Tab-separated table of C-alpha atoms in Angstrom:
chain	number	residue	atom	x	y	z
A	1	UNK	CA	-9.200	-21.856	-1.770
A	2	UNK	CA	-10.093	-18.144	-1.971
A	3	UNK	CA	-7.002	-16.130	-3.350
A	4	UNK	CA	-6.248	-12.757	-1.847
A	5	UNK	CA	-5.134	-9.860	-3.474
A	6	UNK	CA	-2.293	-7.352	-2.270
A	7	UNK	CA	-1.108	-3.701	-2.401
A	8	UNK	CA	0.720	-1.054	-0.457
A	9	UNK	CA	0.698	2.406	-1.184
A	10	UNK	CA	2.846	5.273	0.900
A	11	UNK	CA	2.444	8.926	0.784
A	12	UNK	CA	4.449	11.861	2.465
A	13	UNK	CA	3.124	14.038	5.430
A	14	UNK	CA	1.760	17.530	3.965
A	15	UNK	CA	1.828	20.172	6.139
A	16	UNK	CA	0.263	23.411	4.871
A	17	UNK	CA	2.109	27.032	5.641
A	18	UNK	CA	-0.574	29.425	4.455
A	19	UNK	CA	-3.314	29.229	1.852
A	20	UNK	CA	-6.783	30.162	0.657
A	21	UNK	CA	-10.128	28.897	0.411
A	22	UNK	CA	-12.149	28.576	-2.709
A	23	UNK	CA	-15.660	26.428	-2.220
A	24	UNK	CA	-17.428	25.716	-5.243
A	25	UNK	CA	-20.494	23.956	-7.119
A	26	UNK	CA	-18.069	21.555	-8.461
A	27	UNK	CA	-16.067	19.915	-6.248
A	28	UNK	CA	-13.098	18.693	-8.533
A	29	UNK	CA	-12.602	22.810	-9.134
A	30	UNK	CA	-13.069	23.513	-5.636
A	31	UNK	CA	-9.916	23.532	-3.119
A	32	UNK	CA	-7.342	25.978	-1.368
A	33	UNK	CA	-4.318	27.883	-3.037
A	34	UNK	CA	-1.416	28.508	-0.784
A	35	UNK	CA	2.294	27.143	0.057
A	36	UNK	CA	3.565	23.377	1.829
A	37	UNK	CA	6.518	21.287	2.522
A	38	UNK	CA	6.378	17.024	2.171
A	39	UNK	CA	7.846	15.063	4.351
A	40	UNK	CA	9.362	11.771	4.874
A	41	UNK	CA	7.387	10.848	7.665
A	42	UNK	CA	3.556	9.728	5.945
A	43	UNK	CA	1.267	6.857	5.800
A	44	UNK	CA	1.865	3.426	4.162
A	45	UNK	CA	-1.642	1.796	3.652
A	46	UNK	CA	-1.675	-2.064	2.905
A	47	UNK	CA	-4.515	-3.208	1.164
A	48	UNK	CA	-5.987	-7.079	1.245
A	49	UNK	CA	-9.220	-7.569	-1.154
A	50	UNK	CA	-11.232	-11.018	-1.887
A	51	UNK	CA	-13.207	-11.877	-4.204
A	52	UNK	CA	-16.950	-11.835	-2.704
A	53	UNK	CA	-20.861	-12.196	-2.761
A	54	UNK	CA	-21.263	-7.961	-2.934
A	55	UNK	CA	-19.087	-4.808	-1.715
A	56	UNK	CA	-17.724	-4.997	1.676
A	57	UNK	CA	-15.064	-2.316	2.997
A	58	UNK	CA	-13.368	-2.238	5.802
A	59	UNK	CA	-11.226	1.374	5.787
A	60	UNK	CA	-11.137	3.691	8.740
A	61	UNK	CA	-12.060	7.827	7.717
A	62	UNK	CA	-12.230	8.811	4.745
A	63	UNK	CA	-10.664	6.504	3.126
A	64	UNK	CA	-14.007	4.102	3.178
A	65	UNK	CA	-15.159	6.506	0.769
A	66	UNK	CA	-13.068	6.919	-1.368
A	67	UNK	CA	-12.591	2.856	-2.185
A	68	UNK	CA	-16.712	2.751	-1.878
A	69	UNK	CA	-16.103	5.464	-4.892
A	70	UNK	CA	-13.221	3.612	-6.661
A	71	UNK	CA	-14.786	0.229	-6.952
A	72	UNK	CA	-18.471	1.070	-7.952
A	73	UNK	CA	-18.736	0.616	-11.440
A	74	UNK	CA	-16.785	-2.312	-11.247
A	75	UNK	CA	-17.900	-6.003	-12.754
A	76	UNK	CA	-17.043	-8.261	-9.791
A	77	UNK	CA	-18.199	-7.628	-6.287
A	78	UNK	CA	-15.062	-7.804	-3.535
A	79	UNK	CA	-14.393	-7.226	0.420
A	80	UNK	CA	-11.379	-4.559	0.650
A	81	UNK	CA	-9.744	-4.115	4.001
A	82	UNK	CA	-6.692	-0.938	4.666
A	83	UNK	CA	-4.869	-0.954	6.896
A	84	UNK	CA	-2.610	1.870	7.772
A	85	UNK	CA	1.136	2.142	9.268
A	86	UNK	CA	1.257	6.194	10.296
A	87	UNK	CA	4.049	8.440	11.097
A	88	UNK	CA	2.101	11.390	11.420
A	89	UNK	CA	-0.256	12.404	14.159
A	90	UNK	CA	-4.079	13.182	13.092
A	91	UNK	CA	-5.860	16.282	12.684
A	92	UNK	CA	-3.004	18.459	13.956
A	93	UNK	CA	-1.765	19.502	10.374
A	94	UNK	CA	-0.163	16.556	8.333
A	95	UNK	CA	-2.572	15.842	5.759
A	96	UNK	CA	-2.898	12.451	7.420
A	97	UNK	CA	-6.640	12.365	5.763
A	98	UNK	CA	-5.063	13.344	2.740
A	99	UNK	CA	-2.175	10.276	2.648
A	100	UNK	CA	-4.854	7.879	3.606
A	101	UNK	CA	-7.206	8.729	0.839
A	102	UNK	CA	-3.983	8.582	-1.910
A	103	UNK	CA	-2.592	5.230	-0.240
A	104	UNK	CA	-5.829	3.736	0.125
A	105	UNK	CA	-7.167	3.922	-2.934
A	106	UNK	CA	-3.524	3.379	-5.044
A	107	UNK	CA	-3.106	0.127	-3.084
A	108	UNK	CA	-6.340	-0.909	-3.865
A	109	UNK	CA	-5.807	0.140	-7.686
A	110	UNK	CA	-1.982	-2.441	-6.961
A	111	UNK	CA	-4.038	-5.192	-5.651
A	112	UNK	CA	-6.497	-5.006	-8.398
A	113	UNK	CA	-4.372	-4.593	-11.303
A	114	UNK	CA	-7.023	-1.682	-12.151
A	115	UNK	CA	-5.889	0.479	-15.650
A	116	UNK	CA	-6.004	4.076	-13.597
A	117	UNK	CA	-4.082	6.900	-13.838
A	118	UNK	CA	-2.388	8.774	-10.895
A	119	UNK	CA	-4.533	11.784	-12.031
A	120	UNK	CA	-7.877	9.654	-11.978
A	121	UNK	CA	-7.087	8.004	-8.273
A	122	UNK	CA	-5.920	11.573	-6.816
A	123	UNK	CA	-9.001	12.830	-8.323
A	124	UNK	CA	-11.271	10.622	-5.961
A	125	UNK	CA	-9.234	11.260	-3.356
A	126	UNK	CA	-9.535	15.465	-3.891
A	127	UNK	CA	-13.689	15.137	-4.495
A	128	UNK	CA	-13.911	13.258	-0.527
A	129	UNK	CA	-11.868	15.239	0.916
A	130	UNK	CA	-13.508	18.325	-0.127
A	131	UNK	CA	-17.169	17.017	-0.003
A	132	UNK	CA	-16.905	15.620	3.924
A	133	UNK	CA	-14.426	18.745	4.504
A	134	UNK	CA	-11.008	17.078	5.906
A	135	UNK	CA	-9.262	18.479	3.810
A	136	UNK	CA	-8.824	20.837	0.623
A	137	UNK	CA	-5.205	21.245	-1.034
A	138	UNK	CA	-3.058	18.613	0.401
A	139	UNK	CA	-3.581	15.411	-1.858
A	140	UNK	CA	-2.285	16.984	-5.168
A	141	UNK	CA	0.691	18.053	-3.317
A	142	UNK	CA	1.319	14.411	-2.174
A	143	UNK	CA	1.844	13.306	-5.332
A	144	UNK	CA	4.335	15.805	-6.090
A	145	UNK	CA	6.599	15.798	-2.690
A	146	UNK	CA	9.111	18.648	-2.207
A	147	UNK	CA	7.881	22.135	-1.664
A	148	UNK	CA	4.521	23.193	-3.103
A	149	UNK	CA	3.634	26.295	-4.141
A	150	UNK	CA	-0.615	26.022	-5.182
A	151	UNK	CA	-1.123	29.018	-7.399
A	152	UNK	CA	-4.568	27.642	-8.184
A	153	UNK	CA	-7.200	25.856	-6.792
A	154	UNK	CA	-8.391	22.304	-7.190
A	155	UNK	CA	-8.074	18.406	-8.361
A	156	UNK	CA	-5.320	17.086	-10.195
A	157	UNK	CA	-6.057	18.521	-14.119
A	158	UNK	CA	-7.117	21.818	-12.918
A	159	UNK	CA	-4.906	23.115	-9.877
A	160	UNK	CA	-1.962	24.941	-10.888
A	161	UNK	CA	1.199	24.240	-8.610
A	162	UNK	CA	5.004	24.850	-8.755
A	163	UNK	CA	7.202	23.721	-6.787
A	164	UNK	CA	11.134	25.580	-4.975
A	165	UNK	CA	13.597	22.780	-5.462
A	166	UNK	CA	15.301	22.282	-2.153
A	167	UNK	CA	17.073	19.779	-0.068
A	168	UNK	CA	15.717	17.332	1.729
A	169	UNK	CA	16.234	19.423	5.207
A	170	UNK	CA	15.502	18.189	8.837
A	171	UNK	CA	12.795	20.019	10.209
A	172	UNK	CA	11.931	19.946	13.873
A	173	UNK	CA	7.947	19.483	14.877
A	174	UNK	CA	6.107	20.396	17.945
A	175	UNK	CA	2.415	19.070	18.581
A	176	UNK	CA	-0.566	20.279	20.821
A	177	UNK	CA	-3.141	18.833	19.867
A	178	UNK	CA	-5.649	18.795	16.701
A	179	UNK	CA	-7.626	21.199	14.678
A	180	UNK	CA	-10.814	20.448	13.150
A	181	UNK	CA	-10.849	22.138	9.796
A	182	UNK	CA	-14.262	21.549	8.740
A	183	UNK	CA	-15.027	23.975	11.765
A	184	UNK	CA	-12.613	26.207	10.131
A	185	UNK	CA	-13.609	26.635	7.046
A	186	UNK	CA	-17.332	26.252	7.124
A	187	UNK	CA	-17.201	29.933	9.187
A	188	UNK	CA	-17.701	32.753	6.659
A	189	UNK	CA	-16.024	35.336	8.792
A	190	UNK	CA	-13.214	33.220	9.571
A	191	UNK	CA	-12.471	32.148	5.525
A	192	UNK	CA	-12.371	36.032	4.501
A	193	UNK	CA	-10.000	36.969	6.501
A	194	UNK	CA	-7.606	33.619	5.762
A	195	UNK	CA	-8.103	34.510	2.293
A	196	UNK	CA	-7.306	37.958	2.450
A	197	UNK	CA	-3.892	36.998	4.426
A	198	UNK	CA	-2.769	34.230	1.988
A	199	UNK	CA	-3.389	35.926	-0.698
A	200	UNK	CA	-0.661	38.704	0.355
A	201	UNK	CA	1.596	35.841	1.752
A	202	UNK	CA	1.224	33.855	-1.816
A	203	UNK	CA	2.319	37.347	-3.715
A	204	UNK	CA	5.189	37.693	-1.106
A	205	UNK	CA	6.153	34.114	-1.710
A	206	UNK	CA	6.103	34.034	-6.047
A	207	UNK	CA	8.345	37.587	-5.549
A	208	UNK	CA	10.980	35.809	-3.513
A	209	UNK	CA	10.368	32.088	-3.611
A	210	UNK	CA	12.542	30.196	-1.089
A	211	UNK	CA	12.040	27.874	2.268
A	212	UNK	CA	13.467	30.672	4.315
A	213	UNK	CA	10.877	32.861	3.030
A	214	UNK	CA	8.168	30.191	3.088
A	215	UNK	CA	8.804	30.181	7.013
A	216	UNK	CA	8.369	33.961	6.944
A	217	UNK	CA	5.138	34.274	5.094
A	218	UNK	CA	3.568	31.489	6.809
A	219	UNK	CA	4.239	32.812	10.672
A	220	UNK	CA	2.994	35.776	9.372
A	221	UNK	CA	-0.023	34.036	8.287
A	222	UNK	CA	-0.196	32.453	11.684
A	223	UNK	CA	-0.079	35.718	13.748
A	224	UNK	CA	-2.629	37.620	11.103
A	225	UNK	CA	-5.235	35.083	11.171
A	226	UNK	CA	-4.914	33.551	14.834
A	227	UNK	CA	-5.071	30.130	13.636
A	228	UNK	CA	-3.691	28.811	16.288
A	229	UNK	CA	-3.636	28.617	20.397
A	230	UNK	CA	-2.504	31.168	22.646
A	231	UNK	CA	0.714	30.092	24.034
A	232	UNK	CA	2.266	28.850	20.192
A	233	UNK	CA	0.811	32.421	18.628
A	234	UNK	CA	2.878	34.688	21.471
A	235	UNK	CA	5.279	32.072	20.596
A	236	UNK	CA	5.496	33.082	17.241
A	237	UNK	CA	5.267	36.526	18.244
A	238	UNK	CA	8.611	37.049	20.288
A	239	UNK	CA	10.906	34.223	18.445
A	240	UNK	CA	13.470	34.926	16.145
A	241	UNK	CA	13.633	31.641	15.011
A	242	UNK	CA	12.362	30.374	11.612
A	243	UNK	CA	9.103	28.598	12.795
A	244	UNK	CA	6.060	28.321	11.665
A	245	UNK	CA	2.435	26.548	12.392
A	246	UNK	CA	1.160	23.750	10.622
A	247	UNK	CA	-2.579	24.256	8.864
A	248	UNK	CA	-5.094	23.827	9.956
A	249	UNK	CA	-3.318	22.186	13.343
A	250	UNK	CA	-1.904	23.293	16.690
A	251	UNK	CA	1.993	22.300	15.593
A	252	UNK	CA	4.123	24.185	15.478
A	253	UNK	CA	7.418	23.769	12.849
A	254	UNK	CA	10.315	25.125	12.580
A	255	UNK	CA	14.340	24.866	10.483
A	256	UNK	CA	15.582	24.251	14.411
A	257	UNK	CA	14.896	23.112	17.105
A	258	UNK	CA	13.261	25.022	20.198
A	259	UNK	CA	13.532	24.143	24.127
A	260	UNK	CA	10.685	27.248	24.910
A	261	UNK	CA	7.530	24.724	24.173
A	262	UNK	CA	6.071	22.045	26.216
A	263	UNK	CA	4.330	20.655	23.621
A	264	UNK	CA	2.290	16.922	23.783
A	265	UNK	CA	4.611	15.612	20.834
A	266	UNK	CA	7.747	16.170	19.594
A	267	UNK	CA	9.435	14.810	16.419
A	268	UNK	CA	11.655	15.640	13.248
A	269	UNK	CA	11.152	14.847	10.062
A	270	UNK	CA	13.313	15.676	6.792
A	271	UNK	CA	11.665	17.464	3.931
A	272	UNK	CA	10.783	14.743	0.949
A	273	UNK	CA	11.309	15.250	-2.125
A	274	UNK	CA	9.402	11.927	-3.441
A	275	UNK	CA	5.710	11.778	-3.555
A	276	UNK	CA	3.087	8.751	-3.583
A	277	UNK	CA	4.297	5.690	-4.916
A	278	UNK	CA	3.544	2.179	-4.807
A	279	UNK	CA	5.597	-0.245	-2.549
């Protein structure tokens, strides 16, 4: 009888309010600076693993590349199947690809009983995200939970982060559609504009680290970089509510309900002070 091994893991969604792009020759030293919020709606991965005559990974998106990287040097071959339960939209600024990568890796690690640290697992995910240009700064904050300031770019052991201690407050989300991260961070002109605005907002937030100031800095960043559609940008210009855009995605996040918008989807989620974990 073939023995089937199982593992499960969960990670929060992560929204970025503002950011700076730093692409270097070494993937682990590349990434982004900025600030964002982890939320209690995220991604759960379930891994089913059996021994096989050759490695075979059935997993969607970048998680397949991450798992292939994880198992390539193991003594045995395995057939691995990954299934996701996602409570956050894809390509809309909620760190979905990063959550898929780290949860699938941790679920496989759990199933196989591999002796790996969290930094080793997250390092693989970070390299894959940067290489595929699906994200630059989600996976490290997603291991921490809470409201995170990324003071230095890079993967685990390289990056420098700090947290703003907050209660698990309810947030309101209004999703209009996806934005391709790779298209934005591959444009030198856009990156120059992004980095100028991002540096200014990071400095402003560090001078007064609070959730309210994060929203103010993020709103200013969206308006200065114009990384959103005309409806959401016009709303940010005119509203007196504490609201911002999720980066990179055409979605609005607010500290209070909004009636003026007509999104494709809306939902509520709380700030999650808990990060990546085995289930």
